[in-house]
Tab-separated table of C-alpha atoms and ligand atoms in Angstrom:
chain	number	residue	atom	x	y	z
A	301	UNK	CA	0.000	0.000	0.000
A	302	UNK	CA	1.082	3.492	-0.786
A	303	UNK	CA	1.519	6.345	1.628
A	304	UNK	CA	0.830	9.820	0.236
A	305	UNK	CA	1.588	12.913	2.300
A	306	UNK	CA	-0.359	16.023	1.240
A	307	UNK	CA	0.949	19.450	2.217
A	308	UNK	CA	-1.681	22.213	2.343
A	309	UNK	CA	-1.967	25.550	4.092
A	310	UNK	CA	-4.109	28.091	2.271
A	311	UNK	CA	-7.812	28.202	1.458
A	312	UNK	CA	-7.741	27.078	-2.199
A	313	UNK	CA	-5.579	24.114	-1.226
A	314	UNK	CA	-8.215	22.786	1.157
A	315	UNK	CA	-10.726	22.823	-1.707
A	316	UNK	CA	-8.302	20.860	-3.923
A	317	UNK	CA	-7.463	18.479	-1.088
A	318	UNK	CA	-11.101	17.421	-0.568
A	319	UNK	CA	-11.543	15.207	-3.658
A	320	UNK	CA	-8.010	13.797	-3.309
A	321	UNK	CA	-8.630	12.828	0.331
A	322	UNK	CA	-11.969	11.220	-0.585
A	323	UNK	CA	-10.432	9.245	-3.453
A	324	UNK	CA	-7.486	8.111	-1.320
A	325	UNK	CA	-9.916	6.856	1.341
A	326	UNK	CA	-12.008	5.059	-1.299
A	327	UNK	CA	-8.908	3.235	-2.575
A	328	UNK	CA	-7.410	2.466	0.815
A	329	UNK	CA	-4.356	4.612	0.090
A	330	UNK	CA	-2.786	5.817	3.320
A	331	UNK	CA	-3.063	9.591	3.272
A	332	UNK	CA	-1.258	11.882	5.696
A	333	UNK	CA	-2.451	15.512	5.777
A	334	UNK	CA	-0.013	18.223	6.840
A	335	UNK	CA	-1.480	21.700	7.431
A	336	UNK	CA	1.237	24.349	7.443
A	337	UNK	CA	-0.935	26.914	9.239
A	338	UNK	CA	-0.471	29.576	6.529
A	339	UNK	CA	-4.212	30.251	6.838
A	340	UNK	CA	-5.530	30.003	10.382
A	341	UNK	CA	-8.773	32.039	10.509
A	342	UNK	CA	-11.618	29.523	10.897
A	343	UNK	CA	-13.392	30.937	7.805
A	344	UNK	CA	-10.259	30.413	5.708
A	345	UNK	CA	-9.447	26.984	7.093
A	346	UNK	CA	-11.575	24.957	9.538
A	347	UNK	CA	-14.895	25.443	7.736
A	348	UNK	CA	-13.431	23.887	4.594
A	349	UNK	CA	-12.420	20.739	6.460
A	350	UNK	CA	-15.868	20.527	8.063
A	351	UNK	CA	-17.993	21.343	4.993
A	352	UNK	CA	-15.995	19.272	2.513
A	353	UNK	CA	-15.652	16.235	4.787
A	354	UNK	CA	-11.842	16.372	4.906
A	355	UNK	CA	-10.244	14.409	7.762
A	356	UNK	CA	-8.506	16.568	10.383
A	357	UNK	CA	-4.844	17.210	9.599
A	358	UNK	CA	-2.432	14.629	11.010
A	359	UNK	CA	0.148	17.360	11.560
A	360	UNK	CA	-0.280	21.117	12.028
A	361	UNK	CA	2.872	23.214	11.628
A	362	UNK	CA	1.245	26.420	12.952
A	363	UNK	CA	3.498	28.805	11.051
A	364	UNK	CA	0.951	31.654	10.712
A	365	UNK	CA	1.556	34.843	8.712
A	366	UNK	CA	4.844	36.533	7.873
A	367	UNK	CA	7.035	37.818	5.060
A	368	UNK	CA	7.728	35.362	2.243
A	369	UNK	CA	11.132	34.275	3.528
A	370	UNK	CA	10.034	34.123	7.137
A	371	UNK	CA	6.864	32.163	6.378
A	372	UNK	CA	8.392	29.783	3.824
A	373	UNK	CA	11.476	29.275	5.984
A	374	UNK	CA	9.416	28.420	9.070
A	375	UNK	CA	7.517	25.820	7.058
A	376	UNK	CA	10.714	24.342	5.644
A	377	UNK	CA	12.297	24.038	9.064
A	378	UNK	CA	9.261	22.190	10.399
A	379	UNK	CA	8.601	20.017	7.311
A	380	UNK	CA	11.889	18.131	7.401
A	381	UNK	CA	11.071	16.221	10.583
A	382	UNK	CA	7.543	15.463	9.401
A	383	UNK	CA	8.682	13.978	6.099
A	384	UNK	CA	11.368	11.955	7.823
A	385	UNK	CA	8.905	10.646	10.436
A	386	UNK	CA	6.150	9.642	8.004
A	387	UNK	CA	8.495	8.442	5.260
A	388	UNK	CA	5.886	8.752	2.470
A	389	UNK	CA	6.052	7.241	-1.034
A	390	UNK	CA	4.899	10.582	-2.386
A	391	UNK	CA	4.766	14.127	-1.088
A	392	UNK	CA	1.855	15.811	-2.871
A	393	UNK	CA	1.825	19.607	-3.088
A	394	UNK	CA	-0.981	21.754	-4.460
A	395	UNK	CA	-1.123	24.962	-6.483
A	396	UNK	CA	1.206	27.899	-5.996
A	397	UNK	CA	1.362	29.210	-2.442
A	398	UNK	CA	4.301	29.465	-0.074
A	399	UNK	CA	3.079	26.168	1.452
A	400	UNK	CA	3.463	24.509	-1.978
A	401	UNK	CA	7.053	25.597	-2.383
A	402	UNK	CA	8.024	24.679	1.177
A	403	UNK	CA	6.553	21.182	0.839
A	404	UNK	CA	8.297	20.590	-2.480
A	405	UNK	CA	11.672	21.914	-1.372
A	406	UNK	CA	11.715	19.982	1.854
A	407	UNK	CA	10.788	16.734	0.094
A	408	UNK	CA	13.257	17.059	-2.761
A	409	UNK	CA	16.113	17.791	-0.385
A	410	UNK	CA	15.235	14.677	1.605
A	411	UNK	CA	15.170	12.670	-1.651
A	412	UNK	CA	11.479	11.925	-1.389
A	413	UNK	CA	9.389	11.883	-4.524
A	414	UNK	CA	7.293	14.990	-5.019
A	415	UNK	CA	4.163	15.328	-7.138
A	416	UNK	CA	2.802	18.764	-7.995
A	417	UNK	CA	-0.936	19.008	-8.492
A	418	UNK	CA	-1.976	21.931	-10.711
A	419	UNK	CA	1.404	21.927	-12.444
A	420	UNK	CA	2.229	23.933	-15.558
A	421	UNK	CA	0.219	27.084	-14.941
A	422	UNK	CA	2.006	30.247	-15.941
A	423	UNK	CA	1.179	33.956	-15.844
A	424	UNK	CA	4.678	34.939	-17.026
A	425	UNK	CA	4.389	37.785	-14.520
A	426	UNK	CA	7.482	37.539	-12.356
A	427	UNK	CA	6.128	40.118	-9.915
A	428	UNK	CA	3.648	37.531	-8.609
A	429	UNK	CA	4.769	35.414	-5.630
A	430	UNK	CA	2.596	32.608	-7.038
A	431	UNK	CA	4.611	32.582	-10.281
A	432	UNK	CA	7.895	32.014	-8.427
A	433	UNK	CA	6.277	29.311	-6.343
A	434	UNK	CA	4.825	27.379	-9.265
A	435	UNK	CA	7.871	27.597	-11.523
A	436	UNK	CA	10.251	26.454	-8.783
A	437	UNK	CA	7.886	23.720	-7.622
A	438	UNK	CA	7.453	22.352	-11.156
A	439	UNK	CA	11.204	22.182	-11.677
A	440	UNK	CA	11.767	20.497	-8.307
A	441	UNK	CA	9.007	17.901	-8.683
A	442	UNK	CA	9.274	14.342	-10.003
A	443	UNK	CA	5.706	14.142	-11.267
A	444	UNK	CA	3.777	17.057	-12.740
A	445	UNK	CA	0.014	16.649	-12.622
A	446	UNK	CA	-1.373	19.188	-15.074
A	447	UNK	CA	-4.982	20.416	-15.124
A	448	UNK	CA	-5.179	21.469	-18.801
A	449	UNK	CA	-3.640	21.023	-22.252
A	450	UNK	CA	-2.327	24.577	-21.994
A	451	UNK	CA	-0.479	23.662	-18.797
A	452	UNK	CA	0.945	20.543	-20.489
A	453	UNK	CA	2.258	22.725	-23.319
A	454	UNK	CA	3.990	25.081	-20.846
A	455	UNK	CA	5.692	22.140	-19.154
A	456	UNK	CA	6.861	20.759	-22.509
A	457	UNK	CA	8.303	24.161	-23.437
A	458	UNK	CA	10.343	24.075	-20.222
A	459	UNK	CA	11.697	20.600	-20.969
A	460	UNK	CA	9.452	18.869	-18.423
A	461	UNK	CA	7.213	16.822	-20.772
A	462	UNK	CA	8.543	13.451	-19.620
A	463	UNK	CA	7.500	14.095	-16.028
A	464	UNK	CA	4.068	15.501	-16.939
A	465	UNK	CA	0.641	13.848	-16.919
A	466	UNK	CA	-2.672	15.476	-17.808
A	467	UNK	CA	-5.125	14.620	-15.012
A	468	UNK	CA	-7.702	17.423	-15.313
A	469	UNK	CA	-8.667	19.886	-12.627
A	470	UNK	CA	-9.628	18.671	-9.154
A	471	UNK	CA	-11.576	21.898	-8.604
A	472	UNK	CA	-14.064	20.621	-11.174
A	473	UNK	CA	-14.520	17.456	-9.089
A	474	UNK	CA	-15.300	19.345	-5.919
A	475	UNK	CA	-17.447	22.032	-7.525
A	476	UNK	CA	-19.702	19.575	-9.355
A	477	UNK	CA	-20.131	17.485	-6.225
A	478	UNK	CA	-20.887	20.430	-3.957
A	479	UNK	CA	-23.332	21.945	-6.445
A	480	UNK	CA	-25.211	18.666	-6.777
A	481	UNK	CA	-25.509	18.436	-2.980
A	482	UNK	CA	-26.658	22.026	-2.309
A	483	UNK	CA	-29.706	21.605	-0.088
A	484	UNK	CA	-31.338	25.016	-0.484
A	485	UNK	CA	-29.438	27.497	-2.690
A	486	UNK	CA	-32.280	30.052	-2.502
A	487	UNK	CA	-31.845	30.172	1.283
A	488	UNK	CA	-28.205	31.243	0.805
A	489	UNK	CA	-29.046	34.265	-1.375
A	490	UNK	CA	-31.926	35.150	0.932
A	491	UNK	CA	-29.623	35.013	3.953
A	492	UNK	CA	-27.149	37.294	2.161
A	493	UNK	CA	-29.992	39.681	1.272
A	494	UNK	CA	-29.372	39.210	-2.469
A	495	UNK	CA	-31.855	38.872	-5.322
A	496	UNK	CA	-30.884	36.009	-7.677
A	497	UNK	CA	-29.642	37.262	-11.054
A	498	UNK	CA	-29.311	40.876	-9.912
A	499	UNK	CA	-25.983	41.084	-8.073
A	500	UNK	CA	-22.293	40.402	-8.589
A	501	UNK	CA	-19.929	38.605	-6.225
A	502	UNK	CA	-16.477	40.198	-5.855
A	503	UNK	CA	-13.221	39.039	-4.239
A	504	UNK	CA	-9.929	40.948	-4.267
A	505	UNK	CA	-6.943	39.664	-2.334
A	506	UNK	CA	-3.803	39.514	-4.470
A	507	UNK	CA	-0.782	41.507	-3.405
A	508	UNK	CA	-0.681	43.273	-6.822
A	509	UNK	CA	-4.128	44.746	-6.124
A	510	UNK	CA	-4.108	45.215	-2.345
A	511	UNK	CA	-0.648	46.454	-1.482
A	512	UNK	CA	-0.446	49.592	-3.665
A	513	UNK	CA	-2.830	52.121	-2.032
A	514	UNK	CA	-3.596	53.901	-5.330
A	515	UNK	CA	-4.414	50.700	-7.166
A	516	UNK	CA	-6.579	49.390	-4.345
A	517	UNK	CA	-8.448	52.724	-4.188
A	518	UNK	CA	-9.065	52.512	-7.953
A	519	UNK	CA	-10.409	48.945	-7.680
A	520	UNK	CA	-12.758	49.900	-4.848
A	521	UNK	CA	-13.959	53.067	-6.648
A	522	UNK	CA	-14.746	51.030	-9.772
A	523	UNK	CA	-16.670	48.413	-7.761
A	524	UNK	CA	-18.682	51.207	-6.143
A	525	UNK	CA	-19.720	52.459	-9.605
A	526	UNK	CA	-21.088	49.158	-10.976
A	527	UNK	CA	-24.757	49.582	-12.004
A	528	UNK	CA	-26.048	46.783	-9.758
A	529	UNK	CA	-25.302	45.564	-6.196
A	530	UNK	CA	-21.837	44.096	-5.653
A	531	UNK	CA	-21.060	42.029	-2.561
A	532	UNK	CA	-17.349	41.968	-1.791
A	533	UNK	CA	-16.291	38.893	0.188
A	534	UNK	CA	-13.394	40.482	2.010
A	535	UNK	CA	-10.270	38.352	2.555
A	536	UNK	CA	-8.394	39.341	5.754
A	537	UNK	CA	-5.502	40.604	3.645
A	538	UNK	CA	-7.860	43.054	1.894
A	539	UNK	CA	-9.353	44.275	5.163
A	540	UNK	CA	-5.895	44.712	6.687
A	541	UNK	CA	-4.580	46.715	3.716
A	542	UNK	CA	-7.747	48.841	3.386
A	543	UNK	CA	-7.512	49.768	7.093
A	544	UNK	CA	-3.810	50.531	6.703
A	545	UNK	CA	-4.474	52.798	3.695
A	546	UNK	CA	-7.491	54.450	5.400
A	547	UNK	CA	-9.827	53.217	2.666
A	548	UNK	CA	-13.571	52.681	3.227
A	549	UNK	CA	-14.725	49.619	1.319
A	550	UNK	CA	-18.448	50.431	1.519
A	551	UNK	CA	-20.241	52.924	-0.710
A	552	UNK	CA	-22.242	53.195	-3.940
A	553	UNK	CA	-23.142	49.750	-5.227
A	554	UNK	CA	-20.580	48.054	-2.949
A	555	UNK	CA	-21.155	46.232	0.336
A	556	UNK	CA	-18.731	43.857	2.051
A	557	UNK	CA	-19.010	40.759	4.145
A	558	UNK	CA	-16.679	38.080	5.437
A	559	UNK	CA	-15.562	35.195	3.192
A	560	UNK	CA	-18.184	32.489	2.658
A	561	UNK	CA	-18.011	28.787	3.362
A	562	UNK	CA	-17.503	26.836	0.135
A	563	UNK	CA	-21.078	25.553	-0.398
A	564	UNK	CA	-22.423	29.080	0.220
A	565	UNK	CA	-19.915	30.516	-2.241
A	566	UNK	CA	-21.006	28.032	-4.899
A	567	UNK	CA	-24.670	28.922	-4.334
A	568	UNK	CA	-23.925	32.667	-4.363
A	569	UNK	CA	-21.862	32.531	-7.577
A	570	UNK	CA	-24.363	30.237	-9.301
A	571	UNK	CA	-27.189	32.724	-8.710
A	572	UNK	CA	-25.113	35.849	-9.465
A	573	UNK	CA	-25.250	37.835	-12.693
A	574	UNK	CA	-21.478	38.241	-12.579
A	575	UNK	CA	-18.217	37.749	-10.693
A	576	UNK	CA	-15.423	40.310	-10.281
A	577	UNK	CA	-12.208	38.827	-8.921
A	578	UNK	CA	-8.449	38.457	-8.940
A	579	UNK	CA	-8.618	34.864	-7.678
A	580	UNK	CA	-7.554	32.036	-9.956
A	581	UNK	CA	-9.992	29.508	-8.548
A	582	UNK	CA	-12.989	31.798	-8.744
A	583	UNK	CA	-12.407	32.499	-12.448
A	584	UNK	CA	-12.805	28.788	-13.072
A	585	UNK	CA	-15.685	28.326	-10.652
A	586	UNK	CA	-17.545	31.156	-12.412
A	587	UNK	CA	-16.917	29.481	-15.782
A	588	UNK	CA	-18.047	26.059	-14.544
A	589	UNK	CA	-21.241	27.658	-13.193
A	590	UNK	CA	-21.581	29.739	-16.394
A	591	UNK	CA	-21.514	33.071	-14.565
A	592	UNK	CA	-19.616	35.781	-16.523
A	593	UNK	CA	-16.354	36.757	-14.850
A	594	UNK	CA	-14.417	40.036	-14.840
A	595	UNK	CA	-10.814	39.572	-13.730
A	596	UNK	CA	-8.856	42.491	-12.279
A	597	UNK	CA	-5.449	41.395	-13.522
A	598	UNK	CA	-3.221	41.963	-16.517
A	599	UNK	CA	-3.036	38.249	-17.338
A	600	UNK	CA	-4.607	34.955	-16.339
A	601	UNK	CA	-3.370	31.386	-16.027
A	602	UNK	CA	-6.861	30.198	-17.020
A	603	UNK	CA	-6.762	31.427	-20.614
A	604	UNK	CA	-9.541	29.032	-21.706
A	605	UNK	CA	-12.116	31.089	-19.770
A	606	UNK	CA	-11.154	34.187	-21.792
A	607	UNK	CA	-10.980	32.408	-25.144
A	608	UNK	CA	-14.432	30.911	-24.622
A	609	UNK	CA	-15.838	34.398	-23.907
A	610	UNK	CA	-16.723	33.913	-20.228
A	611	UNK	CA	-13.922	35.983	-18.686
A	612	UNK	CA	-12.437	39.396	-19.471
A	613	UNK	CA	-9.287	40.970	-18.038
A	614	UNK	CA	-9.600	44.608	-16.981
A	615	UNK	CA	-7.698	47.389	-15.303
A	616	UNK	CA	-9.431	49.153	-12.410
A	617	UNK	CA	-11.467	52.109	-13.729
A	618	UNK	CA	-14.505	52.641	-15.991
A	619	UNK	CA	-13.514	49.534	-17.970
A	620	UNK	CA	-14.114	47.405	-14.863
A	621	UNK	CA	-17.568	48.825	-14.123
A	622	UNK	CA	-18.617	48.423	-17.779
A	623	UNK	CA	-17.345	44.830	-18.007
A	624	UNK	CA	-19.183	43.875	-14.816
A	625	UNK	CA	-22.471	44.914	-16.471
A	626	UNK	CA	-21.993	43.125	-19.782
A	627	UNK	CA	-24.470	40.548	-21.087
A	628	UNK	CA	-24.046	36.784	-20.953
A	629	UNK	CA	-21.750	35.426	-23.675
A	630	UNK	CA	-22.935	32.677	-26.056
A	631	UNK	CA	-23.485	29.317	-24.363
A	632	UNK	CA	-20.726	26.724	-24.560
A	633	UNK	CA	-20.419	23.084	-23.582
A	634	UNK	CA	-16.611	23.150	-23.672
A	635	UNK	CA	-14.970	21.340	-20.727
A	636	UNK	CA	-11.326	22.478	-20.639
A	637	UNK	CA	-11.154	21.671	-16.907
A	638	UNK	CA	-12.292	18.078	-17.189
A	639	UNK	CA	-15.496	16.418	-16.122
A	640	UNK	CA	-14.944	15.627	-12.463
A	641	UNK	CA	-12.551	12.655	-12.488
A	642	UNK	CA	-9.280	14.481	-11.826
A	643	UNK	CA	-8.787	13.104	-8.303
A	644	UNK	CA	-9.136	9.547	-9.598
A	645	UNK	CA	-6.638	10.279	-12.367
A	646	UNK	CA	-4.290	11.841	-9.813
A	647	UNK	CA	-4.316	8.691	-7.661
A	648	UNK	CA	-3.884	6.568	-10.817
A	649	UNK	CA	-0.836	8.610	-11.773
A	650	UNK	CA	0.703	8.246	-8.297
A	651	UNK	CA	0.058	4.486	-8.326
A	652	UNK	CA	1.342	4.100	-11.892
A	653	UNK	CA	4.613	5.846	-11.355
A	654	UNK	CA	5.315	4.073	-8.089
A	655	UNK	CA	4.648	0.713	-9.821
B	800	LIG	C1	-2.164	33.157	-0.136
B	800	LIG	C2	-1.363	32.740	-1.371
B	800	LIG	C3	-2.163	33.042	-2.618
B	800	LIG	C4	-3.561	32.454	-2.544
B	800	LIG	C5	-4.241	32.925	-1.270
B	800	LIG	C6	-5.609	32.339	-1.121
B	800	LIG	C7	1.088	32.924	-1.176
B	800	LIG	C8	2.293	33.715	-1.559
B	800	LIG	N1	-0.097	33.473	-1.477
B	800	LIG	O1	-2.305	34.572	-0.174
B	800	LIG	O2	-1.495	32.476	-3.732
B	800	LIG	O3	-4.301	32.874	-3.665
B	800	LIG	O4	-3.415	32.536	-0.156
B	800	LIG	O5	-6.333	32.973	-0.113
B	800	LIG	O6	1.224	31.853	-0.632
B	800	LIG	N2	-4.346	36.589	7.151
B	800	LIG	C9	-5.260	36.511	8.169
B	800	LIG	N3	-5.730	35.275	8.510
B	800	LIG	C10	-5.348	34.140	7.899
B	800	LIG	C11	-4.388	34.235	6.871
B	800	LIG	C12	-3.912	35.461	6.502
B	800	LIG	O7	-5.652	37.505	8.750
B	800	LIG	O8	-5.830	33.050	8.251
B	800	LIG	C13	-3.859	37.925	6.734
B	800	LIG	C14	-2.598	38.367	7.397
B	800	LIG	O9	-2.656	39.762	7.532
B	800	LIG	C15	-1.532	37.988	6.390
B	800	LIG	C16	-2.251	38.271	5.091
B	800	LIG	O10	-3.614	37.897	5.335
B	800	LIG	O11	-0.357	38.702	6.533
B	800	LIG	C17	-1.705	37.535	3.911
B	800	LIG	O12	-1.722	36.128	4.159
B	800	LIG	P1	-0.712	35.160	3.347
B	800	LIG	O13	-0.890	33.770	3.806
B	800	LIG	O14	0.651	35.735	3.373
B	800	LIG	O15	-1.163	35.274	1.855
B	800	LIG	P2	-2.599	35.397	1.170
B	800	LIG	O16	-2.774	36.810	0.772
B	800	LIG	O17	-3.669	34.745	1.946
């Protein structure tokens, strides 16, 4: 029997972990979960374990927040002992956060095999911490589990084709399952005080948008000028930076509330007329739910959403407010992110390579 050790730490990684943990349990694969503690607020962490039926972490490194070097270094220092103790066949890392890089680096230095789930994504924007994390993780890893054909092509360009396998996107697995199990979606919009089809959901949390006071002010001003209600689900990083810059998030069409639990987010996005975001995951979730997305970034890793007409990239300003009000694009049945079997293909790939 195999032993797989998953390293997670930030909100989107818990979402990706859910279908992998369920599939490992179904197959009787021993699965060790290490939580780095990068995200520690209950609404960014514990609720995902509870709502998505993920077993409690076996190990919690409790690193908390800090600068990139401080945070990544603290994880690295604590990971070594964990990997040595559990002696896994595979260390599985997810996405592009500091927790991803720390897990990969620690494993490769201890000569343990590393698999990177969501490999091959590129923004080619070297100002993004996520871009450093994903490039370095891909080049350190032994097995690259890519979500899309585009990601496979990036890996081939970097000479990594032999280590790459297309497995699809595990976020599709979890989204389809959660949507099919939503007990009462109308109750979610009612609880949020929203009228289905008449509001947009917004999230802004990336350093590029939050850390420059002028850019953040421009994003907020544009959201306040959208011609229909916008509910901004405020990540703690956004609240912290807005307070630091003396910026009031409320006003005009804009109201804020705390981040939502995953099933509530799915219900809220499904019933929305649009999404405005700088999150990678939410761009895809909007596409899978066929809700038009407006992305406040200069590039996206999820180029399929743009090519299929369901996502547009904008700068903060009048362009943003106009894009948020645009009509639905033509329907599509394209499935660039797979059909919900990516976790199974991930476990197949781990079993195949280990023989
Ligand atoms: C991290 C990831 C990003 C991912 C995002 C998802 C990196 C470099 N970035 O960004 O790729 O899209 O998670 O949410 O790994 N904070 C809290 N409570 C928490 C966690 C954070 O208040 O539970 C606040 C702190 O002020 C902290 C700030 O948010 O300094 C930033 O947190 P951090 O983990 O550094 O990065 P994120 O912005 O969450």
